[in-house]
Short mmCIF file of C-alpha atoms in Angstrom, two decimals:
data_model
loop_
_atom_site.label_atom_id
_atom_site.label_comp_id
_atom_site.label_asym_id
_atom_site.label_seq_id
_atom_site.Cartn_x
_atom_site.Cartn_y
_atom_site.Cartn_z
CA MET Z 1 -2.70 28.34 5.24
CA SER Z 2 -3.67 32.02 4.96
CA SER Z 3 -6.10 30.74 2.54
CA ARG Z 4 -7.17 27.75 4.32
CA ASP Z 5 -6.68 25.75 1.01
CA SER Z 6 -7.93 22.55 1.09
CA ARG Z 7 -6.07 21.24 -1.98
CA PHE Z 8 -2.69 20.94 0.15
CA ASP Z 9 -4.02 19.24 2.50
CA GLY Z 10 -1.94 16.11 3.29
CA GLN Z 11 0.67 17.90 0.85
CA PHE Z 12 2.41 19.60 4.25
CA ILE Z 13 2.16 19.76 7.73
CA THR Z 14 1.35 23.13 9.47
CA GLY Z 15 3.11 23.51 13.36
CA VAL Z 16 2.06 25.80 15.47
CA HIS Z 17 4.86 26.45 18.49
CA SER Z 18 2.77 28.86 20.15
CA THR Z 19 -0.04 25.99 21.00
CA GLY Z 20 2.10 22.48 20.57
CA ILE Z 21 -0.25 21.59 18.15
CA TYR Z 22 0.21 20.41 14.18
CA CYS Z 23 -2.52 21.37 11.65
CA ARG Z 24 -3.56 20.76 7.86
CA PRO Z 25 -3.49 23.31 6.30
CA SER Z 26 -6.92 24.10 5.92
CA CYS Z 27 -7.66 23.90 9.83
CA PRO Z 28 -10.33 26.73 10.68
CA ALA Z 29 -8.54 27.45 13.57
CA ALA Z 30 -7.53 31.50 13.90
CA THR Z 31 -3.90 32.17 11.42
CA PRO Z 32 -1.20 32.38 13.97
CA LYS Z 33 1.51 34.79 13.94
CA PRO Z 34 4.25 33.62 10.87
CA ALA Z 35 6.74 33.61 13.75
CA ASN Z 36 4.94 30.78 15.87
CA VAL Z 37 4.63 28.46 12.70
CA SER Z 38 7.32 25.85 11.30
CA PHE Z 39 5.92 23.73 7.87
CA TYR Z 40 6.84 20.32 7.85
CA LEU Z 41 6.34 17.29 5.06
CA THR Z 42 5.46 15.10 7.22
CA SER Z 43 3.18 14.13 10.71
CA ALA Z 44 6.20 12.29 12.13
CA ALA Z 45 8.75 15.71 11.67
CA ALA Z 46 6.13 17.71 13.74
CA HIS Z 47 6.17 14.49 15.96
CA GLU Z 48 9.81 15.08 16.44
CA ALA Z 49 9.39 18.59 17.26
CA GLY Z 50 7.20 17.83 20.19
CA LEU Z 51 3.25 18.64 18.45
CA ARG Z 52 0.45 17.06 18.88
CA ALA Z 53 -2.28 16.52 16.23
CA CYS Z 54 -5.16 19.05 16.60
CA LYS Z 55 -8.38 17.76 17.75
CA ARG Z 56 -10.63 20.16 15.54
CA CYS Z 57 -8.94 19.44 11.87
CA LEU Z 58 -7.40 15.71 12.02
CA PRO Z 59 -4.59 16.04 10.06
CA ASP Z 60 -4.14 12.57 9.29
CA ALA Z 61 -7.60 12.35 8.20
CA VAL Z 62 -6.72 13.55 4.84
CA PRO Z 63 -5.22 12.34 1.66
CA GLY Z 64 -1.85 11.53 1.48
CA SER Z 65 1.30 13.46 -0.15
CA PRO Z 66 1.30 12.79 -3.55
CA ASP Z 67 5.38 13.24 -3.78
CA TRP Z 68 5.74 9.67 -3.20
CA ASN Z 69 4.87 8.72 -6.40
CA ILE Z 70 6.55 12.05 -8.44
CA ARG Z 71 9.53 11.68 -6.90
CA ASP Z 72 11.62 8.14 -7.35
CA ASP Z 73 14.50 9.01 -4.82
CA LEU Z 74 15.49 7.14 -1.76
CA ALA Z 75 12.80 9.30 0.14
CA ALA Z 76 9.84 9.03 -1.16
CA ARG Z 77 10.55 4.99 -1.96
CA ALA Z 78 11.28 4.34 1.99
CA MET Z 79 7.22 6.50 2.19
CA ARG Z 80 5.85 3.57 -0.34
CA LEU Z 81 7.36 0.98 1.93
CA ILE Z 82 6.29 2.40 5.09
CA SER Z 83 3.04 2.97 4.16
CA ASP Z 84 2.71 -0.43 3.31
CA GLY Z 85 4.01 -1.61 7.11
CA THR Z 86 7.61 -3.09 5.92
CA VAL Z 87 8.73 -2.14 9.28
CA GLU Z 88 5.84 -3.57 11.23
CA ARG Z 89 6.77 -6.84 9.34
CA GLU Z 90 10.63 -6.71 8.61
CA GLY Z 91 11.74 -3.68 11.06
CA VAL Z 92 13.96 -1.21 9.71
CA PRO Z 93 16.91 -3.52 9.24
CA GLY Z 94 14.89 -5.19 6.85
CA LEU Z 95 13.44 -1.56 5.17
CA ALA Z 96 16.94 -0.79 4.65
CA ARG Z 97 17.70 -4.08 2.85
CA ARG Z 98 14.83 -3.65 0.61
CA LEU Z 99 16.28 0.02 -0.69
CA GLY Z 100 19.40 -1.42 -1.02
CA TYR Z 101 20.79 0.80 1.50
CA SER Z 102 22.50 0.40 5.08
CA GLU Z 103 20.37 1.48 8.34
CA ARG Z 104 22.84 3.97 8.72
CA HIS Z 105 22.66 6.12 5.37
CA LEU Z 106 18.68 5.48 5.48
CA THR Z 107 18.20 7.55 8.51
CA ARG Z 108 20.60 10.11 7.20
CA VAL Z 109 18.72 10.45 4.37
CA LEU Z 110 15.24 10.30 5.89
CA VAL Z 111 16.03 12.85 8.70
CA THR Z 112 17.70 15.18 6.00
CA GLU Z 113 15.15 15.03 3.23
CA LEU Z 114 11.65 14.07 6.20
CA GLY Z 115 12.74 15.70 9.42
CA ALA Z 116 12.01 12.40 11.03
CA GLY Z 117 13.87 8.72 10.81
CA PRO Z 118 12.04 5.64 9.67
CA LEU Z 119 11.28 4.84 13.16
CA ALA Z 120 9.32 7.64 13.45
CA LEU Z 121 7.89 7.66 10.33
CA ALA Z 122 6.38 4.33 10.95
CA ARG Z 123 5.30 5.25 14.45
CA ALA Z 124 3.25 7.90 12.85
CA HIS Z 125 1.41 5.48 10.76
CA ARG Z 126 1.14 3.46 13.37
CA ALA Z 127 -0.57 6.03 15.39
CA GLN Z 128 -3.30 6.79 12.21
CA THR Z 129 -3.43 2.99 11.77
CA ALA Z 130 -4.91 2.83 15.53
CA ARG Z 131 -6.91 5.63 15.22
CA VAL Z 132 -8.76 4.08 12.44
CA LEU Z 133 -9.01 1.28 14.15
CA LEU Z 134 -10.74 2.76 17.18
CA ALA Z 135 -12.78 5.37 15.39
CA SER Z 136 -14.25 2.48 12.33
CA THR Z 137 -14.65 -0.86 14.47
CA ASP Z 138 -15.87 -2.28 18.27
CA VAL Z 139 -12.45 -4.00 18.43
CA PRO Z 140 -10.80 -4.92 21.94
CA ILE Z 141 -8.42 -1.63 22.35
CA THR Z 142 -5.76 -4.33 23.43
CA GLU Z 143 -6.19 -5.93 20.23
CA VAL Z 144 -5.85 -2.56 17.98
CA ALA Z 145 -2.67 -1.95 20.05
CA PHE Z 146 -1.48 -5.03 18.42
CA ALA Z 147 -2.91 -4.47 15.01
CA ALA Z 148 -1.66 -1.45 14.57
CA GLY Z 149 1.93 -2.99 15.14
CA PHE Z 150 2.93 -1.35 18.26
CA GLY Z 151 5.33 -3.59 20.46
CA SER Z 152 3.18 -3.43 23.65
CA VAL Z 153 0.27 -2.18 25.36
CA ARG Z 154 2.47 0.33 26.95
CA GLN Z 155 4.23 1.70 23.86
CA PHE Z 156 0.49 2.21 22.74
CA ASN Z 157 -0.63 4.04 24.78
CA ASP Z 158 2.21 6.17 25.79
CA THR Z 159 2.01 6.69 21.63
CA ILE Z 160 -1.39 7.80 21.38
CA ALA Z 161 -1.67 10.41 24.06
CA ALA Z 162 1.52 12.38 22.56
CA VAL Z 163 -0.26 12.71 19.33
CA TYR Z 164 -3.72 12.88 19.88
CA GLU Z 165 -3.21 14.22 24.07
CA ARG Z 166 -5.89 11.34 24.41
CA THR Z 167 -5.93 7.54 26.02
CA PRO Z 168 -7.38 5.38 22.93
CA THR Z 169 -10.06 5.26 24.95
CA GLU Z 170 -11.42 9.01 24.78
CA LEU Z 171 -10.52 8.56 21.09
CA ARG Z 172 -13.21 5.99 20.77
CA ARG Z 173 -15.91 8.16 23.02
CA ALA Z 174 -15.09 10.61 20.63
CA ARG Z 175 -16.13 9.54 17.08
CA PRO Z 176 -18.72 10.82 15.47
CA ALA Z 177 -22.52 8.92 15.21
CA ARG Z 178 -21.79 8.96 11.07
CA ALA Z 179 -18.28 6.75 12.06
CA GLN Z 180 -19.89 4.16 14.22
CA PRO Z 181 -19.29 0.98 13.49
CA ARG Z 182 -22.24 -0.97 12.30
CA ALA Z 183 -23.28 -4.44 13.59
CA GLN Z 184 -25.47 -5.72 10.23
CA PRO Z 185 -23.85 -8.24 8.06
CA LEU Z 186 -21.58 -7.14 5.06
CA SER Z 187 -24.39 -6.42 1.90
CA VAL Z 188 -24.08 -3.23 0.14
CA GLY Z 189 -25.29 -2.99 -3.33
CA GLY Z 190 -26.51 -6.39 -3.81
CA ILE Z 191 -23.49 -8.14 -2.97
CA GLY Z 192 -24.39 -9.27 0.41
CA GLU Z 193 -22.85 -13.06 1.31
CA ALA Z 194 -21.89 -13.53 -2.65
CA VAL Z 195 -19.00 -11.46 -2.01
CA PHE Z 196 -18.56 -12.02 1.74
CA GLY Z 197 -19.98 -14.61 3.82
CA LEU Z 198 -17.28 -17.19 2.53
CA VAL Z 199 -14.37 -15.83 3.90
CA ASP Z 200 -13.52 -15.99 7.96
CA GLY Z 201 -12.44 -12.78 9.67
CA THR Z 202 -13.17 -9.27 10.89
CA GLY Z 203 -15.15 -6.99 8.74
CA ILE Z 204 -14.28 -2.71 8.77
CA ASP Z 205 -16.23 -0.18 7.29
CA LEU Z 206 -14.09 2.77 6.02
CA LEU Z 207 -14.34 5.92 3.90
CA LEU Z 208 -11.02 6.77 2.03
CA PRO Z 209 -10.69 10.69 1.43
CA ALA Z 210 -9.58 11.64 -2.45
CA ARG Z 211 -8.11 14.68 -3.51
CA ALA Z 212 -10.35 16.96 -5.61
CA PRO Z 213 -11.35 16.52 -8.24
CA PHE Z 214 -11.70 12.82 -8.95
CA ASP Z 215 -12.92 10.92 -11.81
CA GLY Z 216 -13.88 8.08 -10.09
CA VAL Z 217 -16.15 6.39 -12.41
CA GLY Z 218 -13.22 7.23 -15.38
CA VAL Z 219 -10.98 4.30 -13.10
CA LEU Z 220 -13.34 1.92 -11.72
CA ARG Z 221 -14.54 1.57 -15.81
CA PHE Z 222 -10.93 0.78 -16.33
CA LEU Z 223 -10.96 -1.24 -13.79
CA ALA Z 224 -14.25 -2.93 -14.79
CA ALA Z 225 -13.54 -3.57 -18.39
CA ARG Z 226 -10.68 -5.87 -16.99
CA GLY Z 227 -12.29 -7.66 -14.32
CA LEU Z 228 -12.03 -11.55 -13.88
CA ALA Z 229 -15.07 -13.23 -12.59
CA GLY Z 230 -14.45 -15.13 -9.40
CA VAL Z 231 -11.62 -12.46 -8.42
CA GLU Z 232 -13.47 -9.29 -9.23
CA GLN Z 233 -16.94 -8.05 -9.65
CA ALA Z 234 -16.94 -4.77 -10.88
CA THR Z 235 -19.22 -2.03 -12.48
CA ASP Z 236 -18.78 1.36 -13.36
CA ALA Z 237 -20.14 2.17 -9.35
CA ARG Z 238 -18.56 -0.45 -7.79
CA TYR Z 239 -15.49 -2.43 -7.37
CA ALA Z 240 -14.93 -5.62 -5.17
CA ARG Z 241 -11.98 -8.63 -5.58
CA THR Z 242 -10.38 -10.60 -3.07
CA LEU Z 243 -6.24 -10.01 -2.39
CA ARG Z 244 -3.37 -11.26 -0.36
CA LEU Z 245 -2.11 -9.38 2.28
CA PRO Z 246 0.89 -10.00 4.50
CA HIS Z 247 -1.12 -11.91 7.29
CA GLY Z 248 -3.57 -13.93 4.99
CA PRO Z 249 -6.28 -13.25 2.09
CA ALA Z 250 -9.13 -10.22 1.90
CA THR Z 251 -12.16 -9.32 0.65
CA VAL Z 252 -12.82 -5.50 -0.06
CA GLU Z 253 -15.31 -3.45 -1.74
CA LEU Z 254 -15.05 -0.24 -3.07
CA THR Z 255 -17.92 2.23 -3.84
CA LEU Z 256 -17.65 6.14 -4.94
CA SER Z 257 -18.93 8.88 -2.00
CA GLY Z 258 -18.92 11.77 -0.99
CA THR Z 259 -19.43 14.96 -2.69
CA ALA Z 260 -17.34 17.02 -5.98
CA ALA Z 261 -15.63 19.25 -3.56
CA ALA Z 262 -14.83 16.31 -1.36
CA PRO Z 263 -14.69 12.89 -2.71
CA GLY Z 264 -14.09 10.24 -1.45
CA VAL Z 265 -14.29 6.06 -1.36
CA ALA Z 266 -16.29 3.63 1.03
CA CYS Z 267 -14.41 0.73 1.44
CA ARG Z 268 -15.75 -2.06 2.92
CA ALA Z 269 -13.25 -4.97 3.86
CA ARG Z 270 -13.16 -8.03 5.42
CA LEU Z 271 -9.43 -9.12 6.63
CA ALA Z 272 -7.89 -12.56 7.86
CA SER Z 273 -5.86 -10.35 10.12
CA LEU Z 274 -6.50 -6.70 11.06
CA ALA Z 275 -2.87 -6.39 10.92
CA ASP Z 276 -2.89 -6.36 7.43
CA LEU Z 277 -5.69 -2.90 7.40
CA ALA Z 278 -2.65 -0.37 6.81
CA PRO Z 279 -1.33 -2.33 3.75
CA LEU Z 280 -4.84 -2.78 2.78
CA VAL Z 281 -6.09 1.03 2.35
CA SER Z 282 -2.23 2.18 1.36
CA ARG Z 283 -3.33 -0.27 -1.80
CA VAL Z 284 -6.71 0.77 -2.70
CA ARG Z 285 -5.14 4.00 -2.19
CA ARG Z 286 -2.88 3.36 -4.83
CA LEU Z 287 -5.44 1.94 -7.18
CA LEU Z 288 -7.31 4.40 -7.42
CA ASP Z 289 -4.95 7.03 -6.72
CA LEU Z 290 -6.64 8.64 -4.80
CA ASP Z 291 -3.33 11.23 -3.81
CA ALA Z 292 -3.29 12.95 -6.76
CA ASP Z 293 -2.71 16.60 -7.05
CA SER Z 294 -5.39 16.66 -9.86
CA ARG Z 295 -5.54 20.13 -10.03
CA ALA Z 296 -1.71 20.78 -10.91
CA ILE Z 297 -1.75 18.12 -13.45
CA ASP Z 298 -5.29 19.54 -15.02
CA LEU Z 299 -3.69 22.41 -14.75
CA ALA Z 300 -0.68 22.13 -16.69
CA LEU Z 301 -2.10 19.71 -19.46
CA GLY Z 302 -4.90 22.23 -19.75
CA ARG Z 303 -2.21 24.36 -21.80
CA ASP Z 304 -2.16 22.19 -24.57
CA PRO Z 305 -4.81 23.54 -26.52
CA GLN Z 306 -5.63 19.16 -28.10
CA LEU Z 307 -6.09 18.71 -24.43
CA ALA Z 308 -7.85 21.41 -23.41
CA ALA Z 309 -11.72 20.16 -24.07
CA GLY Z 310 -10.80 16.76 -22.54
CA ILE Z 311 -9.47 17.90 -19.21
CA ALA Z 312 -12.59 20.36 -18.80
CA ALA Z 313 -15.19 17.00 -19.73
CA THR Z 314 -13.39 15.15 -17.50
CA PRO Z 315 -11.16 16.92 -14.88
CA GLY Z 316 -9.68 14.42 -12.35
CA ILE Z 317 -8.65 11.72 -14.85
CA ARG Z 318 -6.67 9.20 -12.18
CA VAL Z 319 -3.70 6.20 -13.44
CA PRO Z 320 -5.01 2.75 -11.93
CA GLY Z 321 -2.16 1.27 -9.55
CA SER Z 322 -1.80 -2.05 -8.53
CA VAL Z 323 -2.28 -4.17 -5.41
CA ASP Z 324 -0.46 -6.53 -6.22
CA PRO Z 325 2.88 -6.25 -8.31
CA GLU Z 326 3.08 -9.69 -9.80
CA GLU Z 327 -0.18 -10.16 -10.57
CA THR Z 328 -0.04 -7.03 -12.63
CA LEU Z 329 2.69 -8.55 -14.51
CA PHE Z 330 0.93 -11.54 -15.76
CA ARG Z 331 -2.05 -9.57 -16.39
CA ALA Z 332 0.15 -7.62 -19.05
CA LEU Z 333 1.87 -10.30 -19.91
CA ILE Z 334 -0.78 -12.55 -21.02
CA GLY Z 335 -2.65 -9.86 -22.64
CA GLN Z 336 -0.43 -9.33 -25.07
CA GLN Z 337 -1.18 -9.17 -28.45
CA VAL Z 338 -4.87 -9.86 -27.39
CA SER Z 339 -7.47 -7.73 -26.90
CA VAL Z 340 -8.37 -6.66 -23.21
CA ALA Z 341 -11.74 -9.13 -23.93
CA SER Z 342 -9.77 -11.82 -25.25
CA ALA Z 343 -6.98 -10.90 -22.13
CA ARG Z 344 -9.85 -10.96 -19.88
CA THR Z 345 -10.63 -14.34 -20.90
CA ALA Z 346 -7.64 -15.98 -20.50
CA LEU Z 347 -6.89 -14.40 -16.95
CA THR Z 348 -10.05 -15.82 -16.22
CA ARG Z 349 -9.69 -18.89 -16.89
CA LEU Z 350 -6.36 -19.32 -15.46
CA ALA Z 351 -7.33 -17.37 -11.98
CA ALA Z 352 -10.10 -20.51 -12.31
CA ALA Z 353 -8.05 -23.01 -12.71
CA LEU Z 354 -4.74 -22.48 -10.52
CA GLY Z 355 -6.07 -19.55 -8.42
CA ASP Z 356 -6.39 -20.49 -4.44
CA ASP Z 357 -9.97 -20.36 -2.71
CA VAL Z 358 -9.68 -17.08 -0.72
CA TYR Z 359 -9.92 -19.79 2.35
CA PRO Z 360 -9.98 -23.24 1.82
CA GLY Z 361 -13.10 -25.10 1.20
CA ALA Z 362 -14.71 -22.22 1.23
CA GLY Z 363 -15.86 -22.36 -2.23
CA ASP Z 364 -18.94 -25.60 -3.45
CA SER Z 365 -18.49 -27.48 -6.39
CA GLU Z 366 -22.03 -25.27 -8.16
CA SER Z 367 -20.15 -21.74 -7.41
CA ALA Z 368 -16.61 -23.14 -9.10
CA SER Z 369 -18.42 -24.68 -12.24
CA ALA Z 370 -20.35 -21.20 -12.47
CA THR Z 371 -16.68 -19.44 -12.48
CA THR Z 372 -14.73 -21.53 -14.30
CA GLY Z 373 -17.31 -22.12 -17.07
CA THR Z 374 -16.79 -25.53 -17.32
CA THR Z 375 -20.71 -26.25 -18.00
CA GLY Z 376 -19.96 -24.63 -21.40
CA THR Z 377 -22.55 -21.72 -20.62
CA SER Z 378 -21.65 -19.83 -18.57
CA PRO Z 379 -22.70 -16.02 -18.05
CA PHE Z 380 -19.86 -15.13 -15.58
CA ILE Z 381 -16.71 -16.20 -17.29
CA HIS Z 382 -17.27 -12.60 -19.92
CA ASP Z 383 -19.43 -10.50 -17.33
CA PRO Z 384 -17.97 -10.12 -13.69
CA THR Z 385 -20.35 -8.74 -12.38
CA THR Z 386 -22.32 -11.36 -10.52
CA ALA Z 387 -20.26 -14.06 -9.58
CA PRO Z 388 -19.37 -14.83 -6.44
CA LEU Z 389 -15.56 -14.04 -4.98
CA THR Z 390 -14.18 -17.33 -4.26
CA ARG Z 391 -11.05 -17.11 -5.72
CA LEU Z 392 -7.15 -15.25 -5.44
CA PHE Z 393 -5.53 -14.50 -8.15
CA PRO Z 394 -2.25 -17.64 -9.00
CA THR Z 395 0.86 -17.08 -7.75
CA ALA Z 396 4.11 -16.99 -9.28
CA GLN Z 397 4.71 -20.77 -7.68
CA ARG Z 398 1.50 -22.23 -9.43
CA ILE Z 399 2.01 -20.66 -12.55
CA ALA Z 400 5.34 -21.80 -12.64
CA THR Z 401 4.89 -25.54 -12.03
CA GLU Z 402 1.00 -25.92 -13.44
CA GLY Z 403 0.76 -22.80 -16.22
CA ARG Z 404 1.83 -24.82 -19.25
CA GLY Z 405 -1.40 -26.93 -18.84
CA VAL Z 406 -3.79 -23.73 -18.46
CA LEU Z 407 -2.00 -21.08 -20.43
CA ARG Z 408 -2.90 -20.74 -24.49
CA GLY Z 409 -1.00 -19.07 -27.37
CA PRO Z 410 2.13 -18.80 -29.79
CA ALA Z 411 4.59 -21.29 -27.46
CA ALA Z 412 7.03 -18.13 -27.21
CA ARG Z 413 4.82 -16.37 -25.19
CA ILE Z 414 4.20 -19.53 -23.00
CA ASN Z 415 7.91 -19.46 -22.26
CA ALA Z 416 8.27 -15.97 -21.63
CA ILE Z 417 5.41 -15.66 -18.99
CA ILE Z 418 6.89 -19.72 -17.18
CA GLY Z 419 10.11 -17.59 -17.04
CA VAL Z 420 8.85 -14.58 -15.30
CA ALA Z 421 6.90 -17.24 -12.77
CA GLU Z 422 10.23 -18.95 -12.49
CA ALA Z 423 12.43 -16.00 -11.89
CA LEU Z 424 9.78 -14.41 -9.37
CA CYS Z 425 9.88 -17.52 -7.50
CA SER Z 426 13.77 -17.92 -7.18
CA GLY Z 427 14.36 -14.29 -6.05
CA ASP Z 428 15.52 -13.67 -9.79
CA LEU Z 429 13.06 -10.86 -10.50
CA VAL Z 430 11.55 -9.24 -7.75
CA LEU Z 431 8.98 -6.72 -7.53
CA SER Z 432 7.93 -3.47 -5.27
CA TYR Z 433 6.50 -1.07 -4.58
CA GLY Z 434 10.15 0.35 -3.02
CA GLN Z 435 11.59 0.51 -6.49
CA THR Z 436 12.97 3.14 -8.69
CA ARG Z 437 11.82 3.20 -12.29
CA GLU Z 438 14.78 2.56 -14.13
CA ASP Z 439 15.46 -0.67 -11.91
CA LEU Z 440 11.97 -2.18 -12.33
CA GLU Z 441 11.84 -1.67 -15.98
CA SER Z 442 15.40 -2.66 -16.08
CA ARG Z 443 15.02 -5.84 -14.24
CA LEU Z 444 12.21 -7.02 -16.55
CA THR Z 445 13.35 -6.10 -20.07
CA ALA Z 446 16.70 -8.01 -18.93
CA LEU Z 447 14.08 -11.34 -19.30
CA ALA Z 448 13.07 -12.61 -22.60
CA GLY Z 449 9.68 -11.53 -23.73
CA ILE Z 450 9.34 -8.40 -22.02
CA GLY Z 451 10.22 -4.94 -24.30
CA PRO Z 452 9.99 -1.64 -23.08
CA TRP Z 453 6.17 -1.34 -23.57
CA THR Z 454 4.98 -3.86 -20.97
CA ALA Z 455 7.78 -2.38 -18.76
CA GLY Z 456 6.53 0.68 -18.66
CA TYR Z 457 2.82 -0.29 -18.03
CA VAL Z 458 3.59 -2.25 -15.45
CA ALA Z 459 5.68 1.01 -13.88
CA LEU Z 460 2.98 2.69 -14.68
CA ARG Z 461 0.60 0.91 -12.87
CA VAL Z 462 3.06 -0.21 -10.07
CA LEU Z 463 5.12 2.22 -8.86
CA GLY Z 464 1.89 5.25 -9.94
CA SER Z 465 5.19 6.60 -11.85
CA PRO Z 466 3.26 10.09 -13.21
CA ASP Z 467 5.22 10.77 -16.50
CA ILE Z 468 5.18 7.54 -18.63
CA LEU Z 469 3.86 8.01 -21.84
CA LEU Z 470 3.42 4.43 -23.88
CA THR Z 471 3.52 5.91 -27.67
CA SER Z 472 4.05 2.59 -28.98
CA ASP Z 473 0.39 1.53 -28.11
CA LEU Z 474 -1.91 1.82 -31.07
CA ALA Z 475 -4.85 2.80 -29.02
CA LEU Z 476 -3.04 5.54 -27.77
CA LEU Z 477 -2.35 6.64 -30.98
CA GLN Z 478 -5.69 6.50 -32.17
CA GLY Z 479 -6.92 8.57 -29.55
CA ALA Z 480 -4.22 11.28 -30.35
CA GLY Z 481 -5.34 11.27 -33.29
CA ARG Z 482 -8.80 12.15 -32.62
CA LEU Z 483 -7.70 15.19 -30.81
CA GLY Z 484 -5.91 16.54 -33.21
CA LEU Z 485 -2.23 15.19 -31.97
CA PRO Z 486 0.56 13.30 -33.84
CA ALA Z 487 -0.12 10.10 -34.18
CA GLU Z 488 2.92 8.37 -34.84
CA ALA Z 489 5.23 7.45 -32.13
CA ARG Z 490 8.35 9.27 -32.66
CA GLN Z 491 6.36 12.41 -33.58
CA LEU Z 492 3.66 12.18 -30.31
CA ALA Z 493 6.70 11.53 -27.87
CA ARG Z 494 8.53 15.51 -29.06
CA HIS Z 495 5.08 16.54 -28.93
CA GLY Z 496 4.35 14.70 -25.33
CA ALA Z 497 7.93 16.62 -24.05
CA ALA Z 498 5.72 19.33 -22.72
CA TRP Z 499 3.36 16.98 -21.02
CA ALA Z 500 5.90 16.00 -18.62
CA PRO Z 501 6.36 15.70 -15.59
CA TRP Z 502 2.46 14.43 -16.21
CA ARG Z 503 2.47 11.90 -19.53
CA SER Z 504 1.21 9.21 -17.72
CA TYR Z 505 -2.19 11.00 -16.91
CA ALA Z 506 -2.16 12.50 -20.87
CA GLY Z 507 -1.74 8.97 -21.70
CA MET Z 508 -4.96 8.43 -20.06
CA HIS Z 509 -6.50 10.84 -21.75
CA LEU Z 510 -5.64 9.73 -24.99
CA TRP Z 511 -7.15 6.41 -24.09
CA ARG Z 512 -10.38 8.10 -23.40
CA ALA Z 513 -10.07 9.79 -26.60
CA ALA Z 514 -9.79 6.34 -28.25
CA GLY Z 515 -13.30 5.46 -26.89
CA ALA Z 516 -14.78 3.07 -24.62
CA ALA Z 517 -16.62 1.33 -27.94
CA ALA Z 518 -13.63 0.92 -30.18
CA ALA Z 519 -11.36 -0.31 -27.35
CA PRO Z 520 -12.23 -3.85 -28.04
CA ARG Z 521 -12.22 -3.98 -31.40
CA THR Z 522 -8.71 -2.19 -31.90
CA ALA Z 523 -6.06 -4.14 -33.04
CA THR Z 524 -2.77 -4.40 -31.24
CA ALA Z 525 0.32 -2.23 -31.84
CA PRO Z 526 2.92 -3.52 -33.71
CA GLY Z 527 6.02 -5.48 -32.31
CA PRO Z 528 6.08 -8.59 -29.93
CA ASP Z 529 5.72 -6.35 -27.00
CA SER Z 530 2.62 -4.41 -27.18
CA LEU Z 531 -0.90 -5.07 -26.09
CA ASN Z 532 -4.55 -3.58 -26.25
CA ARG Z 533 -3.88 -1.46 -22.89
#
């Protein structure tokens, strides 16, 4: 705090009792006396201590804490679900039910670990969402209150006053000129109406801060290599897609922004309901791994001489996450034992056949045929850079009932995919950001056709688990060999033990070393459960 080190912004809160405010560690204000300072893990804990947010440093306008992915305990799992808006949709009883504990026990643990109970944590989250809406849109203030999850306008006004010591109207008037909402149609980077023009709803522009260093180009390239025409548009510099949110469909476009010292991602979205803003932001942050403590990760992994050069060349590498756990699972299953390009072709065909329109009646026959490739000459099926975003990834229900007519490949694999879809529909299989890694992997491997590789890959992407090394992946082993590391699974696992707790990030460096050009030609790893990344 005394050195105003921005690396720790979002990782803890500084409470100054002599002034009654709480700040980010890098706040430029004069350093207070140590006796007047308390430290908190969450802004909600600072609220509970009677403190308000600093108007100068805006302590909630920073990357989030990486602890909620690093840790796998009850408090961290609860925070992942709270940030996704679970309390606003299902209340504290729903949060406790998802986590498998009583409300009383959950509250006791959160107060002990984080300094605030679930209601206080959700209240702080609602206040942050409301501040974003007030600063980024011209949505009427009454609508902002309910979109942020408040039960009444009075509750909204009281909370904003308590947290920010300003009224909602004052917060809106105080926004900087660069934060003024844009009035022009959504059209950036040549996407324009091809992406957003067919979608009703509310448009919003946000800037999502990332923790430096941030290899944004690398994570966008990862997503671009797997982009599905009609569902995604992806290049090295921009990523756009459709997605399902709790209150309806949405489209989102992400472009790199900021500087090397203060990186960020410009997020342009159109939502069916503003109540989905918090889940959208949470899932985008998870998708791009914006909250990773990259300096700590690079410092730890850089101690290995074989990794040091790659880390110096590509600091801040990220582990791509997931905006939809079920979609990630189906992508992994359909991609088993085939190349990335072949998996993309099969998944594009599946999305074209079984994916719903972003809005019913939004797509026309011409764009649909272009996306599906029914003319036999579609330029989009292998090149998802220009196809309009008109489709949502298929639901488990559609795959369970109609998937056999679309899926291609060995009968055993098709049966496994259909079986997983049926388990998701029946509730026998549940995927959630609030699961532990152990629970998620054990539920997956209990199903026919899913082995340790697929379960680990899904945990890597869905939970953001930082310590998974997929040593059965052939591309990863090839990358290890190119770096002078053991190229045999058991030996690599033994060597990689020293990389804990950051083995997921080490794996990304090994995949990177395998070479982008070599990846489509690489055979899959041995066994029925492997896939080429």
